mmCIF file of C-alpha atoms and ligand atoms in Angstrom:
data_model
loop_
_atom_site.group_PDB
_atom_site.id
_atom_site.type_symbol
_atom_site.label_atom_id
_atom_site.label_comp_id
_atom_site.label_asym_id
_atom_site.label_seq_id
_atom_site.Cartn_x
_atom_site.Cartn_y
_atom_site.Cartn_z
ATOM 1 C CA MET D 14 -103.941 20.317 57.572
ATOM 2 C CA ASN D 15 -103.834 23.249 59.975
ATOM 3 C CA PRO D 16 -105.382 21.882 63.173
ATOM 4 C CA ILE D 17 -107.405 23.846 65.720
ATOM 5 C CA LEU D 18 -105.190 24.048 68.778
ATOM 6 C CA ILE D 19 -107.570 23.575 71.686
ATOM 7 C CA ASN D 20 -106.467 25.977 74.409
ATOM 8 C CA GLY D 21 -107.257 24.478 77.828
ATOM 9 C CA LYS D 22 -106.103 27.559 79.713
ATOM 10 C CA GLU D 23 -108.624 29.738 77.882
ATOM 11 C CA VAL D 24 -111.501 27.279 78.191
ATOM 12 C CA ALA D 25 -110.747 26.756 81.900
ATOM 13 C CA GLN D 26 -110.858 30.525 82.351
ATOM 14 C CA GLN D 27 -114.261 30.635 80.608
ATOM 15 C CA VAL D 28 -115.573 27.874 82.884
ATOM 16 C CA ARG D 29 -114.396 29.788 85.963
ATOM 17 C CA ALA D 30 -115.896 33.034 84.650
ATOM 18 C CA GLY D 31 -119.216 31.226 84.140
ATOM 19 C CA LEU D 32 -119.245 30.224 87.811
ATOM 20 C CA ILE D 33 -118.945 33.754 89.178
ATOM 21 C CA SER D 34 -122.634 34.667 88.917
ATOM 22 C CA GLN D 35 -123.708 31.323 90.401
ATOM 23 C CA ILE D 36 -121.350 31.849 93.348
ATOM 24 C CA GLN D 37 -122.659 35.385 93.869
ATOM 25 C CA GLU D 38 -126.242 34.126 93.803
ATOM 26 C CA LEU D 39 -125.414 31.581 96.526
ATOM 27 C CA LYS D 40 -123.611 34.222 98.587
ATOM 28 C CA ASP D 41 -126.628 36.523 98.278
ATOM 29 C CA ARG D 42 -128.606 33.742 99.924
ATOM 30 C CA GLY D 43 -126.026 33.551 102.718
ATOM 31 C CA VAL D 44 -124.146 30.464 101.500
ATOM 32 C CA THR D 45 -120.525 30.303 100.377
ATOM 33 C CA PRO D 46 -119.546 27.095 98.563
ATOM 34 C CA GLY D 47 -116.892 25.260 100.575
ATOM 35 C CA LEU D 48 -114.436 22.566 99.505
ATOM 36 C CA ALA D 49 -112.532 20.329 101.941
ATOM 37 C CA VAL D 50 -109.266 18.967 100.564
ATOM 38 C CA ILE D 51 -107.505 16.236 102.524
ATOM 39 C CA LEU D 52 -103.913 15.212 101.915
ATOM 40 C CA VAL D 53 -102.407 12.317 103.836
ATOM 41 C CA GLY D 54 -98.597 12.213 103.779
ATOM 42 C CA LYS D 55 -96.061 14.417 102.060
ATOM 43 C CA ASP D 56 -96.000 13.308 98.420
ATOM 44 C CA PRO D 57 -94.531 16.389 96.653
ATOM 45 C CA ALA D 58 -96.689 16.083 93.503
ATOM 46 C CA SER D 59 -99.840 15.735 95.646
ATOM 47 C CA GLN D 60 -98.815 18.786 97.675
ATOM 48 C CA VAL D 61 -98.615 20.795 94.435
ATOM 49 C CA TYR D 62 -102.060 19.583 93.289
ATOM 50 C CA VAL D 63 -103.626 20.353 96.674
ATOM 51 C CA GLY D 64 -102.018 23.807 96.677
ATOM 52 C CA SER D 65 -103.516 24.538 93.238
ATOM 53 C CA LYS D 66 -106.981 23.457 94.384
ATOM 54 C CA VAL D 67 -106.853 25.654 97.487
ATOM 55 C CA LYS D 68 -105.608 28.585 95.383
ATOM 56 C CA ALA D 69 -108.383 28.093 92.802
ATOM 57 C CA CYS D 70 -110.971 28.240 95.610
ATOM 58 C CA ALA D 71 -109.492 31.500 96.917
ATOM 59 C CA GLU D 72 -109.491 33.075 93.438
ATOM 60 C CA LEU D 73 -113.203 32.334 93.010
ATOM 61 C CA GLY D 74 -114.157 33.347 96.544
ATOM 62 C CA LEU D 75 -114.960 29.784 97.654
ATOM 63 C CA LYS D 76 -114.098 28.616 101.163
ATOM 64 C CA SER D 77 -111.492 25.903 101.365
ATOM 65 C CA PHE D 78 -110.784 23.656 104.297
ATOM 66 C CA HIS D 79 -107.335 22.255 103.917
ATOM 67 C CA TYR D 80 -106.223 19.219 105.954
ATOM 68 C CA GLU D 81 -102.625 17.999 105.802
ATOM 69 C CA LEU D 82 -102.515 14.803 107.824
ATOM 70 C CA PRO D 83 -99.318 12.955 108.764
ATOM 71 C CA GLU D 84 -98.242 9.882 106.791
ATOM 72 C CA GLU D 85 -99.038 7.596 109.742
ATOM 73 C CA THR D 86 -102.727 8.680 109.923
ATOM 74 C CA THR D 87 -104.849 5.547 110.185
ATOM 75 C CA GLN D 88 -107.709 4.727 107.847
ATOM 76 C CA ASP D 89 -110.120 5.003 110.781
ATOM 77 C CA GLU D 90 -108.831 8.476 111.663
ATOM 78 C CA LEU D 91 -109.228 9.592 108.051
ATOM 79 C CA ILE D 92 -112.757 8.188 107.902
ATOM 80 C CA ALA D 93 -113.630 9.910 111.184
ATOM 81 C CA LEU D 94 -112.561 13.249 109.648
ATOM 82 C CA ILE D 95 -114.683 12.536 106.561
ATOM 83 C CA HIS D 96 -117.705 11.839 108.768
ATOM 84 C CA ARG D 97 -117.206 15.192 110.494
ATOM 85 C CA LEU D 98 -116.998 16.940 107.116
ATOM 86 C CA ASN D 99 -120.086 15.081 105.859
ATOM 87 C CA ALA D 100 -121.987 16.635 108.771
ATOM 88 C CA ASP D 101 -120.498 20.133 108.402
ATOM 89 C CA PRO D 102 -122.971 22.496 106.679
ATOM 90 C CA GLU D 103 -120.134 24.793 105.571
ATOM 91 C CA VAL D 104 -118.540 21.978 103.548
ATOM 92 C CA HIS D 105 -120.191 21.144 100.208
ATOM 93 C CA GLY D 106 -117.381 19.228 98.523
ATOM 94 C CA ILE D 107 -114.921 16.727 99.982
ATOM 95 C CA LEU D 108 -111.922 15.198 98.275
ATOM 96 C CA VAL D 109 -109.079 13.020 99.412
ATOM 97 C CA GLN D 110 -105.999 13.628 97.299
ATOM 98 C CA SER D 111 -104.957 10.459 95.481
ATOM 99 C CA PRO D 112 -102.932 8.350 96.062
ATOM 100 C CA PRO D 113 -103.134 7.960 99.846
ATOM 101 C CA PRO D 114 -100.324 6.069 101.639
ATOM 102 C CA ARG D 115 -100.309 2.303 101.064
ATOM 103 C CA HIS D 116 -101.868 1.351 104.405
ATOM 104 C CA ILE D 117 -105.060 3.210 103.448
ATOM 105 C CA ASP D 118 -107.655 1.516 101.233
ATOM 106 C CA GLU D 119 -108.775 4.311 98.908
ATOM 107 C CA SER D 120 -112.047 2.625 97.882
ATOM 108 C CA ALA D 121 -113.064 2.115 101.525
ATOM 109 C CA VAL D 122 -112.356 5.779 102.211
ATOM 110 C CA ILE D 123 -114.363 6.983 99.197
ATOM 111 C CA LEU D 124 -117.355 4.889 100.306
ATOM 112 C CA ASN D 125 -117.495 7.043 103.437
ATOM 113 C CA ILE D 126 -117.798 10.353 101.583
ATOM 114 C CA ASP D 127 -121.401 11.573 101.377
ATOM 115 C CA PRO D 128 -122.135 11.061 97.633
ATOM 116 C CA ARG D 129 -123.774 14.518 97.609
ATOM 117 C CA LYS D 130 -120.368 15.999 98.548
ATOM 118 C CA ASP D 131 -118.241 13.654 96.389
ATOM 119 C CA VAL D 132 -117.028 16.323 93.947
ATOM 120 C CA ASP D 133 -114.397 13.963 92.474
ATOM 121 C CA GLY D 134 -117.226 11.678 91.322
ATOM 122 C CA PHE D 135 -115.565 8.496 92.603
ATOM 123 C CA HIS D 136 -118.303 7.209 94.951
ATOM 124 C CA PRO D 137 -120.237 4.205 93.511
ATOM 125 C CA VAL D 138 -123.487 6.221 93.730
ATOM 126 C CA ASN D 139 -121.981 8.816 91.399
ATOM 127 C CA VAL D 140 -120.521 6.147 89.091
ATOM 128 C CA ALA D 141 -124.041 4.708 88.808
ATOM 129 C CA LYS D 142 -125.565 8.138 88.185
ATOM 130 C CA LEU D 143 -123.122 8.693 85.313
ATOM 131 C CA VAL D 144 -124.110 5.393 83.720
ATOM 132 C CA LEU D 145 -127.793 6.190 84.322
ATOM 133 C CA GLU D 146 -127.296 9.709 82.924
ATOM 134 C CA ASP D 147 -128.728 11.182 86.112
ATOM 135 C CA GLU D 148 -127.385 14.719 86.064
ATOM 136 C CA THR D 149 -127.649 15.198 89.822
ATOM 137 C CA GLY D 150 -124.506 13.044 90.126
ATOM 138 C CA PHE D 151 -120.872 14.111 90.016
ATOM 139 C CA VAL D 152 -118.618 13.174 87.110
ATOM 140 C CA PRO D 153 -114.819 12.955 87.534
ATOM 141 C CA CYS D 154 -113.279 16.311 86.741
ATOM 142 C CA THR D 155 -110.781 15.350 84.025
ATOM 143 C CA PRO D 156 -113.214 13.671 81.605
ATOM 144 C CA LEU D 157 -115.750 16.410 82.344
ATOM 145 C CA GLY D 158 -113.061 18.901 81.298
ATOM 146 C CA CYS D 159 -112.363 16.938 78.102
ATOM 147 C CA MET D 160 -116.035 17.269 77.154
ATOM 148 C CA GLU D 161 -115.830 21.036 77.670
ATOM 149 C CA LEU D 162 -112.794 21.136 75.381
ATOM 150 C CA LEU D 163 -114.657 19.232 72.650
ATOM 151 C CA LYS D 164 -117.590 21.634 73.021
ATOM 152 C CA SER D 165 -115.323 24.666 72.861
ATOM 153 C CA ALA D 166 -113.812 23.446 69.599
ATOM 154 C CA GLY D 167 -117.301 22.920 68.127
ATOM 155 C CA VAL D 168 -116.737 19.175 67.694
ATOM 156 C CA ALA D 169 -119.958 17.461 66.599
ATOM 157 C CA THR D 170 -119.809 14.156 68.466
ATOM 158 C CA ALA D 171 -123.138 12.624 67.374
ATOM 159 C CA GLY D 172 -122.640 9.540 65.259
ATOM 160 C CA MET D 173 -118.866 9.887 65.378
ATOM 161 C CA HIS D 174 -116.643 6.990 66.335
ATOM 162 C CA ALA D 175 -114.759 7.837 69.516
ATOM 163 C CA VAL D 176 -111.923 5.649 70.725
ATOM 164 C CA VAL D 177 -110.825 6.110 74.335
ATOM 165 C CA ILE D 178 -107.459 4.548 75.157
ATOM 166 C CA GLY D 179 -107.426 3.679 78.865
ATOM 167 C CA ARG D 180 -110.093 2.162 81.114
ATOM 168 C CA SER D 181 -109.383 3.757 84.502
ATOM 169 C CA MET D 182 -112.224 4.826 86.783
ATOM 170 C CA ILE D 183 -110.761 8.339 86.887
ATOM 171 C CA VAL D 184 -110.474 9.022 83.168
ATOM 172 C CA GLY D 185 -111.091 6.267 80.591
ATOM 173 C CA LYS D 186 -114.404 4.767 81.744
ATOM 174 C CA PRO D 187 -116.177 8.023 82.675
ATOM 175 C CA MET D 188 -114.912 9.607 79.444
ATOM 176 C CA ALA D 189 -116.404 6.749 77.442
ATOM 177 C CA HIS D 190 -119.750 7.115 79.239
ATOM 178 C CA LEU D 191 -119.866 10.860 78.633
ATOM 179 C CA LEU D 192 -119.212 10.364 74.917
ATOM 180 C CA LEU D 193 -121.806 7.591 74.740
ATOM 181 C CA GLY D 194 -124.523 9.488 76.618
ATOM 182 C CA LYS D 195 -127.534 11.076 74.982
ATOM 183 C CA LYS D 196 -125.939 14.511 75.129
ATOM 184 C CA SER D 197 -123.045 13.376 72.910
ATOM 185 C CA ASN D 198 -124.322 10.357 70.997
ATOM 186 C CA ALA D 199 -120.923 9.113 69.880
ATOM 187 C CA THR D 200 -120.269 5.457 69.107
ATOM 188 C CA VAL D 201 -117.600 4.518 71.605
ATOM 189 C CA THR D 202 -114.834 1.940 71.784
ATOM 190 C CA ILE D 203 -112.650 1.612 74.889
ATOM 191 C CA ALA D 204 -109.128 0.357 74.226
ATOM 192 C CA HIS D 205 -106.662 -0.799 76.894
ATOM 193 C CA SER D 206 -103.393 -2.589 77.483
ATOM 194 C CA ARG D 207 -104.701 -5.871 76.013
ATOM 195 C CA THR D 208 -106.298 -4.410 72.892
ATOM 196 C CA THR D 209 -104.927 -5.984 69.722
ATOM 197 C CA ASP D 210 -103.834 -3.792 66.814
ATOM 198 C CA LEU D 211 -104.251 -0.572 68.760
ATOM 199 C CA PRO D 212 -102.969 1.643 65.910
ATOM 200 C CA GLY D 213 -105.428 0.033 63.460
ATOM 201 C CA LEU D 214 -108.349 0.522 65.873
ATOM 202 C CA CYS D 215 -107.361 4.125 66.568
ATOM 203 C CA ARG D 216 -107.186 4.840 62.822
ATOM 204 C CA THR D 217 -110.962 4.276 62.751
ATOM 205 C CA ALA D 218 -111.483 7.046 65.342
ATOM 206 C CA ASP D 219 -113.021 10.397 64.460
ATOM 207 C CA ILE D 220 -112.316 11.377 68.067
ATOM 208 C CA LEU D 221 -109.326 9.868 69.839
ATOM 209 C CA VAL D 222 -108.836 10.295 73.586
ATOM 210 C CA ALA D 223 -105.522 9.085 74.999
ATOM 211 C CA ALA D 224 -105.456 8.430 78.767
ATOM 212 C CA VAL D 225 -102.670 5.922 79.235
ATOM 213 C CA GLY D 226 -99.621 7.444 80.918
ATOM 214 C CA ARG D 227 -97.036 6.491 78.253
ATOM 215 C CA PRO D 228 -95.085 9.378 76.727
ATOM 216 C CA ALA D 229 -95.777 9.993 73.033
ATOM 217 C CA MET D 230 -97.293 6.521 72.533
ATOM 218 C CA VAL D 231 -99.833 7.780 70.008
ATOM 219 C CA THR D 232 -97.945 8.271 66.780
ATOM 220 C CA ARG D 233 -98.929 9.046 63.173
ATOM 221 C CA ASP D 234 -100.017 5.479 62.478
ATOM 222 C CA PHE D 235 -102.790 5.891 65.119
ATOM 223 C CA ILE D 236 -104.429 8.850 63.421
ATOM 224 C CA LYS D 237 -107.242 8.988 60.879
ATOM 225 C CA PRO D 238 -106.773 12.153 58.810
ATOM 226 C CA GLY D 239 -109.103 14.832 60.185
ATOM 227 C CA ALA D 240 -109.428 13.229 63.630
ATOM 228 C CA VAL D 241 -109.881 15.244 66.817
ATOM 229 C CA VAL D 242 -107.264 14.244 69.393
ATOM 230 C CA ILE D 243 -107.567 14.819 73.141
ATOM 231 C CA ASP D 244 -104.397 14.059 75.071
ATOM 232 C CA VAL D 245 -105.006 13.415 78.772
ATOM 233 C CA GLY D 246 -101.520 12.058 79.517
ATOM 234 C CA ILE D 247 -99.204 13.836 81.926
ATOM 235 C CA ASN D 248 -95.761 12.234 81.804
ATOM 236 C CA ARG D 249 -92.484 13.526 83.214
ATOM 237 C CA ILE D 250 -89.471 12.861 81.039
ATOM 238 C CA PRO D 251 -85.892 13.751 81.983
ATOM 239 C CA ASP D 252 -84.680 16.992 80.382
ATOM 240 C CA ALA D 253 -81.384 18.426 81.582
ATOM 241 C CA THR D 254 -82.113 21.751 79.857
ATOM 242 C CA ARG D 255 -85.033 22.453 82.232
ATOM 243 C CA PRO D 256 -84.495 23.946 85.698
ATOM 244 C CA ARG D 257 -86.390 21.063 87.302
ATOM 245 C CA GLY D 258 -84.515 18.461 85.258
ATOM 246 C CA TYR D 259 -87.663 17.189 83.534
ATOM 247 C CA ARG D 260 -90.456 18.304 81.254
ATOM 248 C CA ILE D 261 -94.076 17.246 80.895
ATOM 249 C CA VAL D 262 -95.271 15.475 77.754
ATOM 250 C CA GLY D 263 -98.570 13.854 76.859
ATOM 251 C CA ASP D 264 -99.453 10.403 75.555
ATOM 252 C CA VAL D 265 -99.564 11.798 72.018
ATOM 253 C CA ASP D 266 -96.552 12.602 69.837
ATOM 254 C CA PHE D 267 -97.935 16.105 69.291
ATOM 255 C CA ASP D 268 -95.412 17.315 66.683
ATOM 256 C CA GLY D 269 -95.543 14.035 64.807
ATOM 257 C CA VAL D 270 -99.357 13.895 64.458
ATOM 258 C CA LYS D 271 -100.663 17.475 64.532
ATOM 259 C CA ASP D 272 -100.786 18.055 60.759
ATOM 260 C CA LEU D 273 -103.099 15.018 60.407
ATOM 261 C CA CYS D 274 -105.630 16.285 62.978
ATOM 262 C CA SER D 275 -108.554 18.683 62.616
ATOM 263 C CA ALA D 276 -108.164 19.654 66.289
ATOM 264 C CA ILE D 277 -105.755 18.657 69.042
ATOM 265 C CA THR D 278 -104.979 19.498 72.673
ATOM 266 C CA PRO D 279 -101.379 20.319 73.603
ATOM 267 C CA VAL D 280 -99.597 19.135 76.747
ATOM 268 C CA PRO D 281 -99.164 21.189 78.813
ATOM 269 C CA GLY D 282 -101.996 23.677 78.344
ATOM 270 C CA GLY D 283 -104.716 21.313 77.124
ATOM 271 C CA VAL D 284 -106.635 18.973 79.422
ATOM 272 C CA GLY D 285 -104.493 19.788 82.505
ATOM 273 C CA PRO D 286 -105.941 23.248 83.308
ATOM 274 C CA MET D 287 -109.501 21.924 82.903
ATOM 275 C CA THR D 288 -109.401 19.506 85.819
ATOM 276 C CA ILE D 289 -109.320 22.140 88.567
ATOM 277 C CA ALA D 290 -111.843 24.355 86.757
ATOM 278 C CA MET D 291 -114.283 21.420 86.683
ATOM 279 C CA LEU D 292 -113.581 20.718 90.369
ATOM 280 C CA MET D 293 -114.698 24.271 91.091
ATOM 281 C CA ALA D 294 -117.801 23.705 88.930
ATOM 282 C CA ASN D 295 -118.609 20.473 90.793
ATOM 283 C CA THR D 296 -118.197 22.218 94.156
ATOM 284 C CA VAL D 297 -120.582 24.997 93.153
ATOM 285 C CA LYS D 298 -123.045 22.379 91.869
ATOM 286 C CA ALA D 299 -122.808 20.447 95.168
ATOM 287 C CA CYS D 300 -123.464 23.640 97.096
ATOM 288 C CA ARG D 301 -126.458 24.518 94.915
ATOM 289 C CA GLN D 302 -127.959 21.040 95.267
ATOM 290 C CA LEU D 303 -127.395 20.809 99.030
ATOM 291 C CA THR D 304 -128.812 24.291 99.539
ATOM 292 C CA GLN D 305 -131.921 23.447 97.497
ATOM 293 C CA GLU D 306 -132.379 20.219 99.470
ATOM 294 C CA ALA D 307 -132.139 22.094 102.772
ATOM 295 C CA ALA D 308 -134.781 24.579 101.589
ATOM 296 C CA HIS D 309 -137.327 21.802 100.935
HETATM 297 P P1 NAD A 545 -104.146 4.432 84.842
HETATM 298 O O1 NAD A 545 -102.738 3.947 84.978
HETATM 299 O O2 NAD A 545 -105.112 4.226 85.932
HETATM 300 O O3 NAD A 545 -104.776 3.799 83.521
HETATM 301 C C1 NAD A 545 -104.055 3.694 82.339
HETATM 302 C C2 NAD A 545 -104.844 2.902 81.334
HETATM 303 O O4 NAD A 545 -104.066 2.783 80.153
HETATM 304 C C3 NAD A 545 -105.192 1.496 81.791
HETATM 305 O O5 NAD A 545 -106.582 1.320 81.681
HETATM 306 C C4 NAD A 545 -104.453 0.571 80.826
HETATM 307 O O6 NAD A 545 -105.237 -0.536 80.415
HETATM 308 C C5 NAD A 545 -104.168 1.468 79.647
HETATM 309 N N1 NAD A 545 -102.902 1.109 79.021
HETATM 310 C C6 NAD A 545 -101.694 0.928 79.623
HETATM 311 N N2 NAD A 545 -100.767 0.612 78.707
HETATM 312 C C7 NAD A 545 -101.395 0.575 77.516
HETATM 313 C C8 NAD A 545 -100.972 0.286 76.198
HETATM 314 N N3 NAD A 545 -99.709 -0.043 75.925
HETATM 315 N N4 NAD A 545 -101.889 0.344 75.213
HETATM 316 C C9 NAD A 545 -103.171 0.678 75.477
HETATM 317 N N5 NAD A 545 -103.612 0.968 76.709
HETATM 318 C C10 NAD A 545 -102.749 0.910 77.711
HETATM 319 O O7 NAD A 545 -104.009 5.975 84.472
HETATM 320 P P2 NAD A 545 -105.071 7.193 84.566
HETATM 321 O O8 NAD A 545 -105.206 7.590 85.982
HETATM 322 O O9 NAD A 545 -106.278 6.882 83.770
HETATM 323 O O10 NAD A 545 -104.231 8.330 83.838
HETATM 324 C C11 NAD A 545 -103.851 8.212 82.488
HETATM 325 C C12 NAD A 545 -102.948 9.378 82.125
HETATM 326 O O11 NAD A 545 -103.694 10.575 82.286
HETATM 327 C C13 NAD A 545 -101.718 9.538 83.015
HETATM 328 O O12 NAD A 545 -100.660 10.075 82.230
HETATM 329 C C14 NAD A 545 -102.153 10.552 84.041
HETATM 330 O O13 NAD A 545 -101.067 11.282 84.583
HETATM 331 C C15 NAD A 545 -103.021 11.430 83.196
HETATM 332 N N6 NAD A 545 -104.040 12.174 83.945
HETATM 333 C C16 NAD A 545 -104.149 13.490 83.682
HETATM 334 C C17 NAD A 545 -105.082 14.255 84.345
HETATM 335 C C18 NAD A 545 -105.208 15.700 84.025
HETATM 336 O O14 NAD A 545 -105.648 16.490 84.825
HETATM 337 N N7 NAD A 545 -104.844 16.111 82.807
HETATM 338 C C19 NAD A 545 -105.906 13.674 85.305
HETATM 339 C C20 NAD A 545 -105.806 12.296 85.542
HETATM 340 C C21 NAD A 545 -104.863 11.552 84.839
#
């Protein structure tokens, strides 16, 4: 089988292009969408992610408010900053780069973000809105991006059996809810570290989403011929031939499974580029909703 290679870079570019007219419309009304990005500490990977988010804002003409706080910032200080941003009319989206240092309780911090500005979709109000299929809520960016990839490849999800491997609040659970919702109508199974006969279960999947964090765990014996495979995993493995000494691989053994699939996302270049594009989309949506609220 010659699979469709789902190109995340292209789809992310289309998503960004689709935002341009919405951003212009807001600017014509005197409002520029603004995203506040907070990083506590100096984790190098987090610094790279934050840099990409700030750059994406600049490319689309969004305002970004970038806070790099020292490692020893207290939880109360961080929450005080969030309260200021909640009240700032120029800020429509707020995110705290994960993971914060150990002395900070991430859930307690997220509870303090105004749910209307929670563009990561982690606040319990937004989790509930996803389950309730209330589209005013915010859905975590990575699973939202996976849905865009399925759409772009013309995957008909209704009635299909989707297996999501991984039950995190950031990827697995929201992904499962999106697939289950009335817009997608898939029949969904969530697998996790305690699932028995994972390969056998996955072989029943028309759509297989891997969000585990284990390099090349999904091998040929996981794949039903003709399945669509979405690989969310981002894993660093040592590679002395690369300048950085490592390379990035997904959770799926891409070369080993691709001929069995009808469509598949590569890593890198699949789900990865979608996450920031959907963050931009969520920020524009937050701005639109807050602006409409203010007008009423
Ligand atoms: P997580 O560690 O929070 O969750 C992993 C899940 O995998 C858990 O629910 C666990 O039950 C399950 N699991 C672990 N071992 C398993 C096994 N042997 N069999 C079946 N299930 C198993 O991770 P996460 O935050 O959901 O991220 C998952 C992967 O996706 C990671 O590689 C992460 O880097 C990547 N990720 C990518 C993006 C992106 O932008 N592309 C965004 C977020 C996460």
